Amino acid sequence: MSETTNQFKKAPKRKKEKARSVTVSPEMRQAYADLIKEREEREAYAKHLPSEEGRRR
C-alpha cells in the first residue's frame, strides 16, 4: 500500500474562459427589467394565496 492514488489529490485548476457579452438596445434592456419586475410582483402576490392542496379538500 505504499503506492498513492490520485483519488484524494487536488485537481489542477482550469483556465478561465473569456466571458461572452451581448449588446442590447436600451428598449430591450428596459423590457427585460419590466419582465423581471412583473415576475417578482406575481411571485409576491402568489405567496399570499392558499396552496393548491388546501383548495382541493
GROMACS .gro file of N, CA, C and O in nm:
model
  228
    1MET      N    1   0.081  -0.119   0.000
    1MET     CA    2   0.000   0.000   0.000
    1MET      C    3   0.085   0.125   0.000
    1MET      O    4   0.038   0.233   0.031
    2SER      N    5   0.208   0.115  -0.033
    2SER     CA    6   0.293   0.232  -0.040
    2SER      C    7   0.263   0.314  -0.165
    2SER      O    8   0.305   0.428  -0.177
    3GLU      N    9   0.187   0.258  -0.257
    3GLU     CA   10   0.151   0.327  -0.380
    3GLU      C   11   0.037   0.426  -0.352
    3GLU      O   12  -0.064   0.391  -0.292
    4THR      N   13   0.051   0.553  -0.391
    4THR     CA   14  -0.055   0.652  -0.369
    4THR      C   15  -0.142   0.662  -0.493
    4THR      O   16  -0.095   0.646  -0.606
    5THR      N   17  -0.268   0.687  -0.472
    5THR     CA   18  -0.361   0.701  -0.585
    5THR      C   19  -0.396   0.847  -0.603
    5THR      O   20  -0.374   0.930  -0.515
    6ASN      N   21  -0.453   0.878  -0.717
    6ASN     CA   22  -0.492   1.015  -0.748
    6ASN      C   23  -0.632   1.047  -0.693
    6ASN      O   24  -0.684   1.154  -0.714
    7GLN      N   25  -0.692   0.953  -0.623
    7GLN     CA   26  -0.828   0.970  -0.577
    7GLN      C   27  -0.844   1.090  -0.484
    7GLN      O   28  -0.943   1.161  -0.491
    8PHE      N   29  -0.750   1.111  -0.395
    8PHE     CA   30  -0.766   1.216  -0.297
    8PHE      C   31  -0.676   1.337  -0.322
    8PHE      O   32  -0.663   1.423  -0.238
    9LYS      N   33  -0.618   1.344  -0.441
    9LYS     CA   34  -0.532   1.459  -0.474
    9LYS      C   35  -0.617   1.572  -0.531
    9LYS      O   36  -0.721   1.551  -0.591
   10LYS      N   37  -0.568   1.692  -0.511
   10LYS     CA   38  -0.638   1.810  -0.561
   10LYS      C   39  -0.630   1.815  -0.714
   10LYS      O   40  -0.525   1.792  -0.771
   11ALA      N   41  -0.741   1.847  -0.777
   11ALA     CA   42  -0.744   1.856  -0.922
   11ALA      C   43  -0.673   1.983  -0.968
   11ALA      O   44  -0.677   2.085  -0.899
   12PRO      N   45  -0.608   1.980  -1.082
   12PRO     CA   46  -0.541   2.101  -1.131
   12PRO      C   47  -0.645   2.208  -1.166
   12PRO      O   48  -0.756   2.177  -1.207
   13LYS      N   49  -0.608   2.334  -1.148
   13LYS     CA   50  -0.700   2.443  -1.176
   13LYS      C   51  -0.718   2.458  -1.327
   13LYS      O   52  -0.624   2.442  -1.403
   14ARG      N   53  -0.841   2.489  -1.364
   14ARG     CA   54  -0.871   2.509  -1.506
   14ARG      C   55  -0.852   2.654  -1.543
   14ARG      O   56  -0.871   2.744  -1.462
   15LYS      N   57  -0.816   2.677  -1.668
   15LYS     CA   58  -0.803   2.814  -1.716
   15LYS      C   59  -0.943   2.871  -1.736
   15LYS      O   60  -1.033   2.804  -1.784
   16LYS      N   61  -0.962   2.996  -1.699
   16LYS     CA   62  -1.091   3.061  -1.715
   16LYS      C   63  -1.112   3.096  -1.862
   16LYS      O   64  -1.022   3.143  -1.929
   17GLU      N   65  -1.236   3.072  -1.906
   17GLU     CA   66  -1.271   3.109  -2.042
   17GLU      C   67  -1.313   3.256  -2.042
   17GLU      O   68  -1.363   3.307  -1.943
   18LYS      N   69  -1.293   3.321  -2.154
   18LYS     CA   70  -1.335   3.459  -2.166
   18LYS      C   71  -1.488   3.465  -2.165
   18LYS      O   72  -1.555   3.384  -2.228
   19ALA      N   73  -1.542   3.560  -2.091
   19ALA     CA   74  -1.688   3.576  -2.083
   19ALA      C   75  -1.740   3.636  -2.213
   19ALA      O   76  -1.676   3.721  -2.274
   20ARG      N   77  -1.857   3.590  -2.250
   20ARG     CA   78  -1.920   3.644  -2.370
   20ARG      C   79  -2.016   3.753  -2.329
   20ARG      O   80  -2.087   3.742  -2.231
   21SER      N   81  -2.018   3.860  -2.404
   21SER     CA   82  -2.109   3.969  -2.372
   21SER      C   83  -2.203   3.992  -2.490
   21SER      O   84  -2.169   3.968  -2.605
   22VAL      N   85  -2.322   4.037  -2.455
   22VAL     CA   86  -2.423   4.063  -2.556
   22VAL      C   87  -2.462   4.210  -2.546
   22VAL      O   88  -2.485   4.261  -2.437
   23THR      N   89  -2.470   4.275  -2.659
   23THR     CA   90  -2.509   4.415  -2.662
   23THR      C   91  -2.656   4.422  -2.702
   23THR      O   92  -2.696   4.366  -2.805
   24VAL      N   93  -2.736   4.488  -2.619
   24VAL     CA   94  -2.878   4.502  -2.649
   24VAL      C   95  -2.914   4.650  -2.648
   24VAL      O   96  -2.848   4.732  -2.585
   25SER      N   97  -3.023   4.680  -2.715
   25SER     CA   98  -3.069   4.818  -2.721
   25SER      C   99  -3.128   4.859  -2.586
   25SER      O  100  -3.171   4.775  -2.508
   26PRO      N  101  -3.132   4.989  -2.561
   26PRO     CA  102  -3.191   5.036  -2.435
   26PRO      C  103  -3.338   4.992  -2.419
   26PRO      O  104  -3.383   4.965  -2.309
   27GLU      N  105  -3.411   4.982  -2.531
   27GLU     CA  106  -3.551   4.939  -2.525
   27GLU      C  107  -3.560   4.794  -2.479
   27GLU      O  108  -3.644   4.758  -2.397
   28MET      N  109  -3.472   4.709  -2.531
   28MET     CA  110  -3.471   4.568  -2.492
   28MET      C  111  -3.432   4.555  -2.345
   28MET      O  112  -3.487   4.474  -2.272
   29ARG      N  113  -3.337   4.635  -2.302
   29ARG     CA  114  -3.293   4.633  -2.162
   29ARG      C  115  -3.408   4.671  -2.069
   29ARG      O  116  -3.431   4.608  -1.966
   30GLN      N  117  -3.484   4.774  -2.107
   30GLN     CA  118  -3.598   4.818  -2.027
   30GLN      C  119  -3.708   4.713  -2.027
   30GLN      O  120  -3.770   4.687  -1.924
   31ALA      N  121  -3.732   4.650  -2.141
   31ALA     CA  122  -3.834   4.545  -2.148
   31ALA      C  123  -3.796   4.427  -2.059
   31ALA      O  124  -3.882   4.370  -1.991
   32TYR      N  125  -3.671   4.391  -2.056
   32TYR     CA  126  -3.625   4.282  -1.971
   32TYR      C  127  -3.639   4.318  -1.823
   32TYR      O  128  -3.684   4.238  -1.742
   33ALA      N  129  -3.606   4.443  -1.788
   33ALA     CA  130  -3.621   4.489  -1.650
   33ALA      C  131  -3.769   4.486  -1.609
   33ALA      O  132  -3.802   4.446  -1.497
   34ASP      N  133  -3.857   4.526  -1.698
   34ASP     CA  134  -4.001   4.523  -1.670
   34ASP      C  135  -4.049   4.380  -1.651
   34ASP      O  136  -4.133   4.353  -1.563
   35LEU      N  137  -3.998   4.289  -1.732
   35LEU     CA  138  -4.036   4.148  -1.721
   35LEU      C  139  -3.995   4.091  -1.586
   35LEU      O  140  -4.074   4.022  -1.520
   36ILE      N  141  -3.876   4.122  -1.542
   36ILE     CA  142  -3.828   4.074  -1.412
   36ILE      C  143  -3.913   4.133  -1.299
   36ILE      O  144  -3.953   4.062  -1.207
   37LYS      N  145  -3.944   4.261  -1.308
   37LYS     CA  146  -4.025   4.327  -1.206
   37LYS      C  147  -4.165   4.265  -1.199
   37LYS      O  148  -4.218   4.239  -1.091
   38GLU      N  149  -4.223   4.238  -1.315
   38GLU     CA  150  -4.356   4.178  -1.321
   38GLU      C  151  -4.355   4.038  -1.259
   38GLU      O  152  -4.446   4.001  -1.185
   39ARG      N  153  -4.251   3.961  -1.288
   39ARG     CA  154  -4.240   3.826  -1.232
   39ARG      C  155  -4.228   3.830  -1.080
   39ARG      O  156  -4.290   3.751  -1.009
   40GLU      N  157  -4.148   3.924  -1.029
   40GLU     CA  158  -4.133   3.938  -0.884
   40GLU      C  159  -4.265   3.977  -0.818
   40GLU      O  160  -4.299   3.927  -0.711
   41GLU      N  161  -4.342   4.064  -0.883
   41GLU     CA  162  -4.471   4.105  -0.829
   41GLU      C  163  -4.568   3.986  -0.826
   41GLU      O  164  -4.642   3.968  -0.729
   42ARG      N  165  -4.568   3.904  -0.932
   42ARG     CA  166  -4.654   3.785  -0.936
   42ARG      C  167  -4.618   3.687  -0.826
   42ARG      O  168  -4.706   3.630  -0.762
   43GLU      N  169  -4.487   3.666  -0.805
   43GLU     CA  170  -4.443   3.573  -0.701
   43GLU      C  171  -4.482   3.624  -0.562
   43GLU      O  172  -4.523   3.547  -0.477
   44ALA      N  173  -4.470   3.755  -0.540
   44ALA     CA  174  -4.507   3.813  -0.412
   44ALA      C  175  -4.658   3.799  -0.390
   44ALA      O  176  -4.703   3.772  -0.278
   45TYR      N  177  -4.737   3.814  -0.494
   45TYR     CA  178  -4.882   3.800  -0.484
   45TYR      C  179  -4.919   3.655  -0.458
   45TYR      O  180  -5.003   3.626  -0.372
   46ALA      N  181  -4.858   3.564  -0.530
   46ALA     CA  182  -4.889   3.422  -0.519
   46ALA      C  183  -4.849   3.366  -0.382
   46ALA      O  184  -4.907   3.268  -0.335
   47LYS      N  185  -4.754   3.430  -0.318
   47LYS     CA  186  -4.707   3.382  -0.188
   47LYS      C  187  -4.818   3.390  -0.084
   47LYS      O  188  -4.825   3.309   0.007
   48HIS      N  189  -4.910   3.485  -0.100
   48HIS     CA  190  -5.016   3.506  -0.002
   48HIS      C  191  -5.143   3.427  -0.034
   48HIS      O  192  -5.237   3.427   0.044
   49LEU      N  193  -5.148   3.359  -0.148
   49LEU     CA  194  -5.264   3.279  -0.184
   49LEU      C  195  -5.258   3.145  -0.114
   49LEU      O  196  -5.150   3.094  -0.084
   50PRO      N  197  -5.374   3.082  -0.090
   50PRO     CA  198  -5.372   2.948  -0.029
   50PRO      C  199  -5.309   2.848  -0.126
   50PRO      O  200  -5.315   2.864  -0.248
   51SER      N  201  -5.249   2.744  -0.071
   51SER     CA  202  -5.182   2.646  -0.156
   51SER      C  203  -5.284   2.564  -0.234
   51SER      O  204  -5.403   2.559  -0.201
   52GLU      N  205  -5.238   2.495  -0.338
   52GLU     CA  206  -5.325   2.412  -0.422
   52GLU      C  207  -5.386   2.298  -0.341
   52GLU      O  208  -5.500   2.260  -0.363
   53GLU      N  209  -5.312   2.240  -0.250
   53GLU     CA  210  -5.362   2.128  -0.171
   53GLU      C  211  -5.478   2.171  -0.083
   53GLU      O  212  -5.571   2.095  -0.060
   54GLY      N  213  -5.475   2.291  -0.032
   54GLY     CA  214  -5.582   2.341   0.053
   54GLY      C  215  -5.711   2.361  -0.023
   54GLY      O  216  -5.820   2.347   0.032
   55ARG      N  217  -5.703   2.395  -0.150
   55ARG     CA  218  -5.821   2.419  -0.230
   55ARG      C  219  -5.893   2.289  -0.266
   55ARG      O  220  -6.013   2.287  -0.281
   56ARG      N  221  -5.821   2.182  -0.286
   56ARG     CA  222  -5.880   2.056  -0.333
   56ARG      C  223  -5.969   1.992  -0.228
   56ARG      O  224  -6.058   1.918  -0.260
   57ARG      N  225  -5.949   2.017  -0.104
   57ARG     CA  226  -6.025   1.950   0.002
   57ARG      C  227  -6.161   2.010   0.021
   57ARG      O  228  -6.200   2.112   0.001
   0.00000   0.00000   0.00000
